[in-house]
Amino acid sequence: MSLSWVPESKMKKKLSNKKMSLNLENGNSEIIPKDELKLIITNSDKRANKEKYNRKKGITKLEKRIKSGHLTKSSINNRGYNKFLKLDGQINVNFDLQKIEEDKKWDGLKWYPSNVKLNKNQTVEDYQHLWQIEKAIRIAKTDLKICPLYHRLQRRIEAHICIFFYKVYTELER
């Protein structure tokens, strides 16, 4: 399965008009065909509340840094919630309220690029369980000291997985 990864900022620019016409309710999803890929967009109230909470928390931290004088022009980058900051003149740092409002429109939306022939619910469910695979790889890299290799041939991928499970089995047996 090969997927084309697109940064969130670029995806938001490409989907801004389409997203506004979707009007997805909680738990609903929509498929947008995109070249050889399909883009599955889902909406979740739980995710929207989490994003709203995280944004509020990040803005509060930035406000504290601005008031204390620890946030200066030289320490600003475009990472995290710094994207909501606007520089006025040489030393004034303020919030760009328009950017905050634009960001609120995307609360709850998540998109999944896919080129597999699964239905949209199966694809979304597979992506939501991806954290378990990533956790297993982290454990393999740290505790078991197994480095993941990148293979392109099916038989090599299967051989690598067999070696990995053999290593896990011997560790459990020990």
PDB file of C-alpha atoms in Angstrom:
ATOM      1  CA  MET A   1       0.000   0.000   0.000  1.00  0.00           C
ATOM      2  CA  SER A   2       1.643   3.258  -1.060  1.00  0.00           C
ATOM      3  CA  LEU A   3       0.168   6.512   0.100  1.00  0.00           C
ATOM      4  CA  SER A   4       0.955  10.034  -0.899  1.00  0.00           C
ATOM      5  CA  TRP A   5       1.456  12.168   2.184  1.00  0.00           C
ATOM      6  CA  VAL A   6       0.411  15.811   1.925  1.00  0.00           C
ATOM      7  CA  PRO A   7       1.180  18.368   4.657  1.00  0.00           C
ATOM      8  CA  GLU A   8      -1.858  19.639   6.534  1.00  0.00           C
ATOM      9  CA  SER A   9      -1.362  23.278   5.508  1.00  0.00           C
ATOM     10  CA  LYS A  10      -1.261  22.418   1.789  1.00  0.00           C
ATOM     11  CA  MET A  11      -4.237  20.102   2.125  1.00  0.00           C
ATOM     12  CA  LYS A  12      -6.277  22.844   3.813  1.00  0.00           C
ATOM     13  CA  LYS A  13      -5.549  25.200   0.916  1.00  0.00           C
ATOM     14  CA  LYS A  14      -6.568  22.586  -1.662  1.00  0.00           C
ATOM     15  CA  LEU A  15      -9.736  21.597   0.186  1.00  0.00           C
ATOM     16  CA  SER A  16     -10.926  24.981   1.460  1.00  0.00           C
ATOM     17  CA  ASN A  17     -13.724  25.381  -1.119  1.00  0.00           C
ATOM     18  CA  LYS A  18     -14.687  21.707  -1.137  1.00  0.00           C
ATOM     19  CA  LYS A  19     -14.777  21.498   2.688  1.00  0.00           C
ATOM     20  CA  MET A  20     -17.219  24.365   3.000  1.00  0.00           C
ATOM     21  CA  SER A  21     -19.623  22.606   0.630  1.00  0.00           C
ATOM     22  CA  LEU A  22     -19.417  19.232   2.426  1.00  0.00           C
ATOM     23  CA  ASN A  23     -21.135  20.188   5.720  1.00  0.00           C
ATOM     24  CA  LEU A  24     -20.216  16.893   7.375  1.00  0.00           C
ATOM     25  CA  GLU A  25     -22.058  15.997  10.578  1.00  0.00           C
ATOM     26  CA  ASN A  26     -20.492  14.116  13.495  1.00  0.00           C
ATOM     27  CA  GLY A  27     -19.406  10.616  12.465  1.00  0.00           C
ATOM     28  CA  ASN A  28     -19.996  11.149   8.740  1.00  0.00           C
ATOM     29  CA  SER A  29     -17.372  10.871   6.042  1.00  0.00           C
ATOM     30  CA  GLU A  30     -17.051  11.744   2.377  1.00  0.00           C
ATOM     31  CA  ILE A  31     -14.783  10.495  -0.414  1.00  0.00           C
ATOM     32  CA  ILE A  32     -13.136  12.950  -2.793  1.00  0.00           C
ATOM     33  CA  PRO A  33     -11.427  11.328  -5.807  1.00  0.00           C
ATOM     34  CA  LYS A  34      -7.936  12.791  -6.295  1.00  0.00           C
ATOM     35  CA  ASP A  35      -5.970  11.438  -9.311  1.00  0.00           C
ATOM     36  CA  GLU A  36      -5.144   7.785  -8.536  1.00  0.00           C
ATOM     37  CA  LEU A  37      -5.850   8.385  -4.841  1.00  0.00           C
ATOM     38  CA  LYS A  38      -9.056   8.894  -2.979  1.00  0.00           C
ATOM     39  CA  LEU A  39      -9.250  11.294  -0.070  1.00  0.00           C
ATOM     40  CA  ILE A  40     -11.549  10.299   2.763  1.00  0.00           C
ATOM     41  CA  ILE A  41     -12.653  13.221   4.944  1.00  0.00           C
ATOM     42  CA  THR A  42     -14.286  12.489   8.295  1.00  0.00           C
ATOM     43  CA  ASN A  43     -15.811  14.720  10.955  1.00  0.00           C
ATOM     44  CA  SER A  44     -15.862  14.071  14.691  1.00  0.00           C
ATOM     45  CA  ASP A  45     -17.255  16.242  17.489  1.00  0.00           C
ATOM     46  CA  LYS A  46     -14.840  14.578  19.912  1.00  0.00           C
ATOM     47  CA  ARG A  47     -11.888  15.575  17.721  1.00  0.00           C
ATOM     48  CA  ALA A  48     -13.330  19.101  17.301  1.00  0.00           C
ATOM     49  CA  ASN A  49     -13.562  19.523  21.088  1.00  0.00           C
ATOM     50  CA  LYS A  50      -9.989  18.266  21.507  1.00  0.00           C
ATOM     51  CA  GLU A  51      -8.695  20.673  18.857  1.00  0.00           C
ATOM     52  CA  LYS A  52     -10.618  23.563  20.415  1.00  0.00           C
ATOM     53  CA  TYR A  53      -9.178  22.720  23.847  1.00  0.00           C
ATOM     54  CA  ASN A  54      -5.615  22.403  22.506  1.00  0.00           C
ATOM     55  CA  ARG A  55      -5.888  25.709  20.613  1.00  0.00           C
ATOM     56  CA  LYS A  56      -7.189  27.499  23.717  1.00  0.00           C
ATOM     57  CA  LYS A  57      -4.390  25.999  25.818  1.00  0.00           C
ATOM     58  CA  GLY A  58      -1.747  26.984  23.243  1.00  0.00           C
ATOM     59  CA  ILE A  59      -3.056  30.529  22.916  1.00  0.00           C
ATOM     60  CA  THR A  60      -3.123  30.905  26.719  1.00  0.00           C
ATOM     61  CA  LYS A  61       0.537  29.849  26.895  1.00  0.00           C
ATOM     62  CA  LEU A  62       1.417  32.336  24.154  1.00  0.00           C
ATOM     63  CA  GLU A  63      -0.452  35.122  25.970  1.00  0.00           C
ATOM     64  CA  LYS A  64       1.582  34.428  29.110  1.00  0.00           C
ATOM     65  CA  ARG A  65       4.821  34.518  27.136  1.00  0.00           C
ATOM     66  CA  ILE A  66       3.848  37.793  25.451  1.00  0.00           C
ATOM     67  CA  LYS A  67       2.895  39.438  28.756  1.00  0.00           C
ATOM     68  CA  SER A  68       6.080  38.256  30.474  1.00  0.00           C
ATOM     69  CA  GLY A  69       8.225  39.570  27.610  1.00  0.00           C
ATOM     70  CA  HIS A  70       9.778  36.157  26.903  1.00  0.00           C
ATOM     71  CA  LEU A  71       8.326  36.053  23.395  1.00  0.00           C
ATOM     72  CA  THR A  72      10.299  38.285  21.071  1.00  0.00           C
ATOM     73  CA  LYS A  73      10.485  38.715  17.318  1.00  0.00           C
ATOM     74  CA  SER A  74      13.630  36.569  17.124  1.00  0.00           C
ATOM     75  CA  SER A  75      12.041  33.633  18.970  1.00  0.00           C
ATOM     76  CA  ILE A  76       8.963  33.393  16.730  1.00  0.00           C
ATOM     77  CA  ASN A  77       8.700  30.608  14.192  1.00  0.00           C
ATOM     78  CA  ASN A  78       5.642  29.255  12.377  1.00  0.00           C
ATOM     79  CA  ARG A  79       5.372  26.061  14.437  1.00  0.00           C
ATOM     80  CA  GLY A  80       2.449  25.139  16.622  1.00  0.00           C
ATOM     81  CA  TYR A  81       0.241  27.975  17.735  1.00  0.00           C
ATOM     82  CA  ASN A  82       2.841  30.599  16.798  1.00  0.00           C
ATOM     83  CA  LYS A  83       1.084  30.637  13.429  1.00  0.00           C
ATOM     84  CA  PHE A  84      -1.591  32.772  15.118  1.00  0.00           C
ATOM     85  CA  LEU A  85       0.897  35.536  15.962  1.00  0.00           C
ATOM     86  CA  LYS A  86       1.309  38.733  13.998  1.00  0.00           C
ATOM     87  CA  LEU A  87       4.226  41.157  14.268  1.00  0.00           C
ATOM     88  CA  ASP A  88       3.340  44.838  14.488  1.00  0.00           C
ATOM     89  CA  GLY A  89       6.283  47.071  13.792  1.00  0.00           C
ATOM     90  CA  GLN A  90       9.607  46.159  15.353  1.00  0.00           C
ATOM     91  CA  ILE A  91       8.643  44.778  18.769  1.00  0.00           C
ATOM     92  CA  ASN A  92       4.875  44.389  19.108  1.00  0.00           C
ATOM     93  CA  VAL A  93       3.631  40.822  19.016  1.00  0.00           C
ATOM     94  CA  ASN A  94      -0.149  40.328  18.753  1.00  0.00           C
ATOM     95  CA  PHE A  95      -2.607  37.612  17.805  1.00  0.00           C
ATOM     96  CA  ASP A  96      -3.904  37.385  14.268  1.00  0.00           C
ATOM     97  CA  LEU A  97      -7.583  36.826  15.066  1.00  0.00           C
ATOM     98  CA  GLN A  98      -8.419  36.113  11.422  1.00  0.00           C
ATOM     99  CA  LYS A  99      -6.048  33.111  11.394  1.00  0.00           C
ATOM    100  CA  ILE A 100      -7.597  31.813  14.607  1.00  0.00           C
ATOM    101  CA  GLU A 101     -11.087  32.024  13.105  1.00  0.00           C
ATOM    102  CA  GLU A 102      -9.916  30.264   9.913  1.00  0.00           C
ATOM    103  CA  ASP A 103      -8.389  27.485  11.994  1.00  0.00           C
ATOM    104  CA  LYS A 104     -11.662  26.980  13.919  1.00  0.00           C
ATOM    105  CA  LYS A 105     -13.428  26.047  10.665  1.00  0.00           C
ATOM    106  CA  TRP A 106     -11.289  22.901  10.414  1.00  0.00           C
ATOM    107  CA  ASP A 107     -12.045  21.593  13.913  1.00  0.00           C
ATOM    108  CA  GLY A 108     -13.106  17.965  13.860  1.00  0.00           C
ATOM    109  CA  LEU A 109     -12.027  17.221  10.291  1.00  0.00           C
ATOM    110  CA  LYS A 110      -9.448  14.581   9.475  1.00  0.00           C
ATOM    111  CA  TRP A 111      -8.476  13.313   6.038  1.00  0.00           C
ATOM    112  CA  TYR A 112      -6.975  10.025   4.989  1.00  0.00           C
ATOM    113  CA  PRO A 113      -5.345   9.582   1.571  1.00  0.00           C
ATOM    114  CA  SER A 114      -5.767   6.054   0.236  1.00  0.00           C
ATOM    115  CA  ASN A 115      -5.321   4.027  -2.918  1.00  0.00           C
ATOM    116  CA  VAL A 116      -6.710   0.741  -1.573  1.00  0.00           C
ATOM    117  CA  LYS A 117     -10.003  -0.773  -2.609  1.00  0.00           C
ATOM    118  CA  LEU A 118     -11.486  -0.866   0.899  1.00  0.00           C
ATOM    119  CA  ASN A 119     -14.646   1.041   1.669  1.00  0.00           C
ATOM    120  CA  LYS A 120     -14.286   4.355   3.480  1.00  0.00           C
ATOM    121  CA  ASN A 121     -15.222   2.984   6.920  1.00  0.00           C
ATOM    122  CA  GLN A 122     -12.617   0.202   6.730  1.00  0.00           C
ATOM    123  CA  THR A 123      -9.939   2.647   5.559  1.00  0.00           C
ATOM    124  CA  VAL A 124     -10.663   5.094   8.391  1.00  0.00           C
ATOM    125  CA  GLU A 125     -10.667   2.258  10.936  1.00  0.00           C
ATOM    126  CA  ASP A 126      -7.303   0.993   9.645  1.00  0.00           C
ATOM    127  CA  TYR A 127      -5.802   4.468   9.963  1.00  0.00           C
ATOM    128  CA  GLN A 128      -7.179   4.818  13.490  1.00  0.00           C
ATOM    129  CA  HIS A 129      -5.383   1.605  14.513  1.00  0.00           C
ATOM    130  CA  LEU A 130      -2.107   2.759  12.973  1.00  0.00           C
ATOM    131  CA  TRP A 131      -0.867   3.952  16.381  1.00  0.00           C
ATOM    132  CA  GLN A 132      -0.666   0.306  17.534  1.00  0.00           C
ATOM    133  CA  ILE A 133       1.669  -0.565  14.665  1.00  0.00           C
ATOM    134  CA  GLU A 134       3.802   2.515  15.367  1.00  0.00           C
ATOM    135  CA  LYS A 135       3.954   1.585  19.063  1.00  0.00           C
ATOM    136  CA  ALA A 136       5.098  -1.956  18.169  1.00  0.00           C
ATOM    137  CA  ILE A 137       7.841  -0.534  15.932  1.00  0.00           C
ATOM    138  CA  ARG A 138       9.000   1.817  18.727  1.00  0.00           C
ATOM    139  CA  ILE A 139       9.184  -1.132  21.139  1.00  0.00           C
ATOM    140  CA  ALA A 140      11.056  -3.191  18.570  1.00  0.00           C
ATOM    141  CA  LYS A 141      13.568  -0.400  17.987  1.00  0.00           C
ATOM    142  CA  THR A 142      14.199   0.403  21.659  1.00  0.00           C
ATOM    143  CA  ASP A 143      13.590  -2.619  23.883  1.00  0.00           C
ATOM    144  CA  LEU A 144      14.346  -5.375  21.387  1.00  0.00           C
ATOM    145  CA  LYS A 145      16.951  -3.387  19.419  1.00  0.00           C
ATOM    146  CA  ILE A 146      15.468  -4.433  16.062  1.00  0.00           C
ATOM    147  CA  CYS A 147      15.782  -1.851  13.346  1.00  0.00           C
ATOM    148  CA  PRO A 148      12.974  -1.750  10.776  1.00  0.00           C
ATOM    149  CA  LEU A 149      14.230  -2.167   7.242  1.00  0.00           C
ATOM    150  CA  TYR A 150      12.502  -0.847   4.175  1.00  0.00           C
ATOM    151  CA  HIS A 151      11.869  -3.539   1.594  1.00  0.00           C
ATOM    152  CA  ARG A 152       9.915  -3.330  -1.603  1.00  0.00           C
ATOM    153  CA  LEU A 153       9.653  -7.016  -2.502  1.00  0.00           C
ATOM    154  CA  GLN A 154       6.880  -9.026  -0.842  1.00  0.00           C
ATOM    155  CA  ARG A 155       9.102 -12.014   0.007  1.00  0.00           C
ATOM    156  CA  ARG A 156      11.684  -9.784   1.706  1.00  0.00           C
ATOM    157  CA  ILE A 157       9.007  -8.022   3.751  1.00  0.00           C
ATOM    158  CA  GLU A 158       7.658 -11.410   4.872  1.00  0.00           C
ATOM    159  CA  ALA A 159      11.168 -12.646   5.705  1.00  0.00           C
ATOM    160  CA  HIS A 160      11.852  -9.541   7.777  1.00  0.00           C
ATOM    161  CA  ILE A 161       8.583  -9.985   9.685  1.00  0.00           C
ATOM    162  CA  CYS A 162       9.438 -13.650  10.355  1.00  0.00           C
ATOM    163  CA  ILE A 163      12.843 -12.668  11.739  1.00  0.00           C
ATOM    164  CA  PHE A 164      11.180  -9.999  13.860  1.00  0.00           C
ATOM    165  CA  PHE A 165       8.687 -12.478  15.333  1.00  0.00           C
ATOM    166  CA  TYR A 166      11.449 -15.024  15.913  1.00  0.00           C
ATOM    167  CA  LYS A 167      13.348 -12.383  17.884  1.00  0.00           C
ATOM    168  CA  VAL A 168      10.216 -11.563  19.907  1.00  0.00           C
ATOM    169  CA  TYR A 169       9.613 -15.282  20.540  1.00  0.00           C
ATOM    170  CA  THR A 170      13.194 -15.865  21.769  1.00  0.00           C
ATOM    171  CA  GLU A 171      12.965 -12.811  24.034  1.00  0.00           C
ATOM    172  CA  LEU A 172       9.682 -14.084  25.525  1.00  0.00           C
ATOM    173  CA  GLU A 173      11.121 -17.547  25.946  1.00  0.00           C
ATOM    174  CA  ARG A 174      14.205 -16.156  27.706  1.00  0.00           C
TER     175      ARG A 174
END
